[in-house]
Short mmCIF file of C-alpha atoms and ligand atoms in Angstrom, two decimals:
data_model
loop_
_atom_site.label_atom_id
_atom_site.label_comp_id
_atom_site.label_asym_id
_atom_site.label_seq_id
_atom_site.Cartn_x
_atom_site.Cartn_y
_atom_site.Cartn_z
CA MET A 1 11.31 3.11 12.60
CA CYS A 2 14.44 2.70 10.41
CA ALA A 3 15.81 -0.48 8.85
CA GLU A 4 18.65 -0.73 11.33
CA HIS A 5 16.22 -1.02 14.22
CA VAL A 6 14.22 -3.94 12.87
CA THR A 7 15.45 -7.46 13.43
CA ARG A 8 13.68 -10.44 11.95
CA ARG A 9 12.87 -11.86 15.38
CA ASN A 10 11.56 -8.57 16.82
CA PHE A 11 9.50 -7.99 13.75
CA LEU A 12 7.85 -11.41 13.69
CA ARG A 13 6.85 -11.02 17.32
CA GLY A 14 4.67 -8.12 16.25
CA THR A 15 2.98 -9.75 13.28
CA ALA A 16 -0.56 -11.02 13.34
CA GLY A 17 -0.65 -13.18 10.25
CA GLY A 18 2.80 -14.75 10.40
CA ALA A 19 1.70 -18.33 10.84
CA LEU A 20 -0.98 -18.31 8.17
CA ALA A 21 -0.41 -20.17 4.94
CA VAL A 22 -2.95 -19.74 2.17
CA ALA A 23 -3.25 -22.35 -0.54
CA ILE A 24 -3.72 -21.18 -4.11
CA GLY A 25 -4.10 -23.20 -7.28
CA VAL A 26 -1.26 -23.87 -9.70
CA SER A 27 -1.28 -22.77 -13.31
CA ALA A 28 1.14 -22.98 -16.22
CA CYS A 29 4.33 -20.97 -15.81
CA ALA A 30 4.86 -18.00 -18.09
CA PRO A 31 8.40 -17.88 -19.51
CA VAL A 32 10.76 -15.99 -17.24
CA ASP A 33 14.34 -15.14 -18.08
CA LEU A 34 16.34 -16.76 -15.29
CA THR A 35 19.66 -16.26 -17.02
CA ALA A 36 19.92 -12.75 -15.61
CA GLN A 37 21.16 -12.64 -12.01
CA ASP A 38 20.18 -10.34 -9.19
CA ALA A 39 22.79 -8.93 -6.83
CA GLY A 40 20.84 -10.37 -3.92
CA GLY A 41 20.75 -13.87 -5.45
CA ASP A 42 18.00 -15.46 -7.46
CA LEU A 43 15.06 -14.91 -5.11
CA LEU A 44 12.48 -15.86 -7.71
CA SER A 45 14.06 -19.31 -8.14
CA ARG A 46 14.27 -19.74 -4.37
CA ILE A 47 10.58 -18.83 -4.04
CA ARG A 48 9.68 -21.23 -6.84
CA ASP A 49 11.71 -24.01 -5.16
CA ARG A 50 10.02 -23.55 -1.83
CA GLY A 51 6.62 -23.15 -3.53
CA GLU A 52 5.52 -20.18 -1.46
CA VAL A 53 6.06 -16.45 -1.32
CA ASN A 54 5.82 -14.25 1.77
CA ILE A 55 3.64 -11.20 1.17
CA GLY A 56 3.83 -8.02 3.26
CA ILE A 57 0.52 -6.29 3.96
CA ALA A 58 -0.66 -3.64 6.43
CA ASN A 59 -4.16 -5.04 6.96
CA GLU A 60 -5.62 -2.04 5.18
CA SER A 61 -8.79 -3.02 3.37
CA PRO A 62 -9.36 -3.10 0.43
CA TYR A 63 -5.65 -2.87 -0.51
CA GLY A 64 -4.26 -5.89 1.36
CA PHE A 65 -5.75 -7.65 4.36
CA VAL A 66 -6.46 -10.99 6.01
CA ASP A 67 -10.19 -11.73 5.90
CA SER A 68 -12.33 -13.36 8.59
CA ALA A 69 -11.51 -16.80 7.13
CA GLY A 70 -7.76 -16.12 7.56
CA ARG A 71 -7.26 -15.71 3.81
CA ILE A 72 -4.96 -13.05 2.42
CA THR A 73 -6.92 -10.89 0.00
CA GLY A 74 -7.41 -7.34 -1.29
CA GLU A 75 -6.64 -5.75 -4.62
CA ALA A 76 -2.87 -6.24 -4.35
CA PRO A 77 -2.77 -9.82 -2.96
CA GLU A 78 -5.34 -10.97 -5.54
CA LEU A 79 -3.19 -9.57 -8.34
CA ALA A 80 -0.11 -11.12 -6.73
CA ARG A 81 -1.89 -14.48 -6.42
CA ILE A 82 -2.47 -14.62 -10.19
CA ILE A 83 1.00 -13.33 -11.04
CA PHE A 84 2.80 -15.73 -8.73
CA GLN A 85 0.78 -18.64 -10.09
CA ARG A 86 2.00 -17.67 -13.55
CA LEU A 87 5.55 -17.49 -12.21
CA GLY A 88 5.15 -21.01 -10.81
CA VAL A 89 4.60 -20.23 -7.12
CA GLU A 90 1.76 -22.11 -5.45
CA ARG A 91 1.16 -20.42 -2.10
CA MET A 92 1.15 -16.95 -0.56
CA ASN A 93 1.84 -16.44 3.14
CA PRO A 94 0.60 -13.16 4.63
CA ARG A 95 2.98 -11.19 6.86
CA VAL A 96 1.09 -8.39 8.58
CA THR A 97 2.70 -5.24 9.93
CA ASP A 98 1.83 -1.58 10.38
CA PHE A 99 2.18 0.53 7.25
CA GLY A 100 5.30 2.29 8.49
CA SER A 101 7.19 -1.01 8.95
CA LEU A 102 6.54 -2.40 5.47
CA ILE A 103 9.73 -1.05 3.90
CA PRO A 104 12.17 -1.95 6.71
CA ALA A 105 10.61 -5.40 7.07
CA LEU A 106 11.00 -6.00 3.33
CA GLN A 107 14.59 -4.83 3.53
CA VAL A 108 15.51 -7.30 6.30
CA GLY A 109 13.82 -10.23 4.56
CA VAL A 110 10.70 -10.72 6.66
CA PHE A 111 8.80 -10.98 3.38
CA ASP A 112 9.61 -11.11 -0.31
CA VAL A 113 7.28 -8.47 -1.72
CA ILE A 114 5.05 -5.66 -0.44
CA ALA A 115 1.47 -6.07 -1.71
CA ALA A 116 -0.22 -3.28 0.22
CA GLY A 117 -1.06 -0.73 -2.48
CA MET A 118 1.93 1.39 -1.46
CA PHE A 119 2.27 4.66 -3.40
CA ILE A 120 5.36 5.06 -5.52
CA THR A 121 7.20 8.15 -4.26
CA PRO A 122 10.71 9.39 -5.12
CA ALA A 123 11.74 9.05 -1.45
CA ARG A 124 10.57 5.42 -1.30
CA CYS A 125 12.23 4.67 -4.65
CA LYS A 126 15.57 5.36 -2.95
CA GLN A 127 14.82 2.53 -0.51
CA ILE A 128 13.07 -0.17 -2.57
CA LEU A 129 12.15 -1.09 -6.16
CA PHE A 130 8.55 -0.77 -7.29
CA SER A 131 6.56 -2.42 -10.06
CA ASP A 132 4.54 -0.18 -12.33
CA PRO A 133 1.44 1.07 -10.50
CA GLU A 134 -1.74 -1.00 -10.39
CA TYR A 135 -4.04 1.92 -9.47
CA GLN A 136 -4.28 5.64 -8.75
CA ALA A 137 -6.35 7.14 -5.93
CA PRO A 138 -7.53 10.53 -4.69
CA GLN A 139 -7.74 11.57 -1.04
CA THR A 140 -10.55 12.20 1.44
CA LEU A 141 -10.88 13.35 5.05
CA LEU A 142 -12.82 11.33 7.60
CA VAL A 143 -14.56 13.79 9.94
CA PRO A 144 -17.27 13.73 12.63
CA LYS A 145 -20.83 13.84 11.28
CA GLY A 146 -21.71 17.38 10.22
CA ASN A 147 -18.02 18.22 9.68
CA PRO A 148 -17.92 20.63 12.66
CA LYS A 149 -14.51 22.10 11.74
CA GLY A 150 -15.60 22.66 8.13
CA VAL A 151 -12.50 21.14 6.54
CA ASN A 152 -12.46 19.37 3.17
CA THR A 153 -8.76 19.26 2.29
CA LEU A 154 -5.33 19.37 3.93
CA ASP A 155 -5.09 23.01 2.80
CA ASP A 156 -8.24 23.78 4.82
CA ILE A 157 -6.55 22.23 7.85
CA VAL A 158 -3.48 24.40 7.26
CA ALA A 159 -5.72 27.48 7.25
CA LYS A 160 -7.64 26.55 10.44
CA LYS A 161 -5.06 26.60 13.18
CA ASP A 162 -7.13 24.72 15.77
CA VAL A 163 -7.63 21.61 13.60
CA ARG A 164 -5.64 18.44 14.38
CA VAL A 165 -5.04 16.01 11.53
CA GLY A 166 -5.01 12.25 12.06
CA LEU A 167 -2.55 10.27 9.93
CA LEU A 168 -1.62 6.64 9.34
CA THR A 169 1.92 5.84 10.46
CA GLY A 170 4.42 5.83 7.58
CA SER A 171 1.81 6.92 5.04
CA ALA A 172 2.26 9.31 2.14
CA GLU A 173 -0.34 11.53 3.83
CA THR A 174 2.10 11.96 6.71
CA THR A 175 4.70 13.37 4.34
CA TYR A 176 2.08 15.63 2.74
CA ALA A 177 1.11 16.97 6.18
CA ASP A 178 4.78 17.49 7.12
CA ALA A 179 5.40 19.38 3.87
CA LEU A 180 2.39 21.61 4.63
CA GLY A 181 3.78 22.48 8.08
CA LEU A 182 1.23 20.39 10.00
CA LYS A 183 3.70 18.34 12.06
CA ASP A 184 2.76 20.04 15.33
CA ARG A 185 -0.93 19.34 14.73
CA SER A 186 -0.49 15.74 13.52
CA VAL A 187 -1.77 12.74 15.46
CA ILE A 188 -0.30 9.44 14.24
CA PHE A 189 -2.36 6.22 14.30
CA ASP A 190 -1.08 2.71 13.69
CA SER A 191 -4.08 1.48 11.69
CA VAL A 192 -7.09 2.82 9.80
CA PHE A 193 -9.46 1.69 12.54
CA SER A 194 -7.42 3.28 15.32
CA GLY A 195 -7.65 6.49 13.28
CA LEU A 196 -11.39 6.09 12.93
CA ASP A 197 -11.72 5.52 16.68
CA GLY A 198 -9.40 8.46 17.27
CA ILE A 199 -11.83 10.76 15.45
CA LEU A 200 -14.74 9.37 17.46
CA ALA A 201 -12.77 9.91 20.68
CA ASN A 202 -11.87 13.48 19.67
CA ARG A 203 -8.14 12.78 19.56
CA ALA A 204 -8.02 14.35 16.10
CA ASP A 205 -10.47 16.40 14.02
CA ALA A 206 -9.97 14.87 10.57
CA PHE A 207 -8.25 11.69 9.39
CA ALA A 208 -6.46 11.96 6.01
CA LEU A 209 -6.21 8.88 3.79
CA THR A 210 -7.25 7.60 0.38
CA THR A 211 -10.94 7.79 -0.50
CA ILE A 212 -10.91 4.05 -1.22
CA SER A 213 -9.58 3.13 2.21
CA LEU A 214 -11.82 5.46 4.23
CA ARG A 215 -14.93 4.53 2.24
CA ASP A 216 -14.23 0.89 3.05
CA ALA A 217 -13.64 1.66 6.76
CA VAL A 218 -16.88 3.62 7.27
CA SER A 219 -18.84 0.92 5.43
CA LYS A 220 -17.74 -1.47 8.18
CA ARG A 221 -18.89 0.93 10.93
CA PRO A 222 -22.21 2.15 9.48
CA ASP A 223 -23.58 3.40 12.81
CA ALA A 224 -20.56 5.53 13.69
CA PRO A 225 -21.34 9.29 13.58
CA LEU A 226 -18.77 10.00 10.89
CA GLU A 227 -18.74 11.25 7.31
CA LEU A 228 -16.36 11.53 4.37
CA THR A 229 -15.49 14.78 2.61
CA PRO A 230 -15.53 14.81 -1.23
CA ALA A 231 -12.54 13.20 -2.94
CA TYR A 232 -9.73 15.61 -3.86
CA VAL A 233 -6.15 15.57 -5.09
CA PRO A 234 -3.76 17.30 -2.69
CA ILE A 235 -1.36 19.90 -4.03
CA ILE A 236 1.95 19.74 -2.22
CA GLU A 237 4.68 22.23 -3.07
CA GLY A 238 2.83 23.13 -6.26
CA GLU A 239 2.49 19.53 -7.45
CA GLN A 240 -0.70 17.47 -7.68
CA LYS A 241 -0.36 14.24 -5.68
CA LEU A 242 -2.59 11.57 -7.16
CA GLY A 243 -1.19 8.53 -5.34
CA CYS A 244 -0.24 5.56 -7.50
CA GLY A 245 0.02 2.23 -5.66
CA ALA A 246 2.39 -0.56 -6.65
CA PHE A 247 4.23 -3.68 -5.44
CA GLY A 248 7.55 -3.28 -3.59
CA PHE A 249 10.74 -5.34 -3.93
CA ARG A 250 14.21 -5.21 -2.37
CA ARG A 251 16.65 -3.06 -4.29
CA ASP A 252 18.85 -6.06 -5.12
CA GLN A 253 15.93 -7.91 -6.78
CA ARG A 254 15.61 -6.16 -10.12
CA VAL A 255 15.23 -9.37 -12.17
CA PHE A 256 12.52 -10.63 -9.82
CA ARG A 257 10.76 -7.24 -10.01
CA ASP A 258 11.00 -7.25 -13.81
CA ALA A 259 9.53 -10.76 -14.09
CA PHE A 260 6.62 -9.78 -11.82
CA ASN A 261 6.16 -6.47 -13.62
CA ALA A 262 5.99 -8.13 -17.04
CA GLU A 263 3.07 -10.26 -15.83
CA LEU A 264 1.38 -7.24 -14.22
CA ASN A 265 1.60 -5.29 -17.46
CA ARG A 266 0.23 -8.23 -19.45
CA MET A 267 -2.78 -8.16 -17.09
CA ARG A 268 -3.12 -4.41 -17.59
CA ALA A 269 -3.07 -4.82 -21.38
CA ASN A 270 -5.65 -7.60 -21.54
CA GLY A 271 -8.07 -6.10 -18.98
CA GLU A 272 -7.44 -8.72 -16.26
CA LEU A 273 -5.99 -6.11 -13.93
CA LEU A 274 -9.19 -4.07 -13.72
CA ALA A 275 -11.33 -7.22 -13.58
CA THR A 276 -9.29 -8.47 -10.61
CA VAL A 277 -9.42 -5.24 -8.59
CA ARG A 278 -13.00 -4.26 -9.49
CA PRO A 279 -14.56 -6.37 -6.69
CA PHE A 280 -12.56 -4.23 -4.24
CA GLY A 281 -14.17 -0.98 -5.40
CA PHE A 282 -11.70 0.05 -8.12
CA THR A 283 -13.06 1.37 -11.43
CA GLU A 284 -11.73 2.61 -14.76
CA SER A 285 -10.98 5.99 -13.14
CA GLU A 286 -8.53 4.32 -10.75
CA MET A 287 -6.54 2.84 -13.64
CA THR A 288 -3.31 4.57 -14.68
CA LYS A 289 -0.80 4.41 -17.50
CA LEU A 290 1.92 6.14 -15.49
CA THR A 291 5.12 4.12 -15.13
CA VAL A 292 7.40 3.49 -12.18
CA ALA A 293 10.17 5.40 -13.96
CA GLU A 294 7.96 8.50 -14.21
CA LEU A 295 6.73 8.23 -10.62
CA CYS A 296 10.19 7.71 -9.14
CA THR A 297 11.51 10.87 -10.75
CA ASP A 298 12.02 13.56 -8.17
CA THR A 299 10.73 16.77 -9.68
CA SER A 300 11.18 18.76 -6.48
CA SER A 301 14.94 19.24 -6.91
C1 LIG B 1 -2.48 1.92 0.38
C2 LIG B 1 -1.92 3.16 1.01
N1 LIG B 1 -1.25 4.01 0.29
C3 LIG B 1 -0.77 5.23 0.82
C4 LIG B 1 0.76 5.19 0.94
O1 LIG B 1 1.38 4.53 0.13
O2 LIG B 1 1.31 5.84 1.81
C5 LIG B 1 -1.43 5.61 2.11
O3 LIG B 1 -2.70 6.11 1.80
C6 LIG B 1 -1.55 4.42 3.05
N2 LIG B 1 -2.17 3.34 2.30
#
């Protein structure tokens, strides 16, 4: 779906968490330079005035999801909760959409920030601004128990012409599969659990996603006859793709992004970042020092 095809009203009709408001505590405000102005107006001041920020998530655990109590959580929302408290914003409202609609919905103002662990990619950097990354993650395939097709990587799927790959709509894995010539053998799912069910129902032979996401999904379906292949880093057009997830902002909100990013990097420096995401399965090896500037650079041209 492209930005032109998403209206605010159509989009909200499709959201699951639109009406939820989640209270968070207030803490002292860190100093923020509000003298600089964004082309799109001073969104940070508007958010502070209204006391709440709308957060875009794709209900992909453990990155960003609404839990059984209706509370927005996950590694990215929990970081955002702390950062927005420090920026003087009391509440976060979840806005849930499929992964492929996160960018267009941000662009049309359905929410103020994407907190879904979205990878920074040069193509996405042309559409939105990113913070620096909060994590890095390898990939895994979800396959039927016993791995009947004997595939462990996307390259294995390329080599075995009868294997169909399941992909999450709008995901980086979709672009990897396209680049590897797998478009004709791709089956697109709108959520992680529809992908998991798709493997069980033999609609695809292997579902490609981050190790973190698929590990979390199978832990919630322990009796399903499924298994995970070992973690790996895909090589696409000669380049290693270790995905680095970050927060997304509209392109006309550079000052807002910078204020958020400064707090994020303070948390990285003092160890709060890892401490906040650790309960969601992230460890030292998922931490990265790469910057948004490095990750937005297109090395393919
Ligand atoms: C959190 C997440 N990141 C990847 C992406 O940004 O496309 C995909 O693996 C989908 N989910």
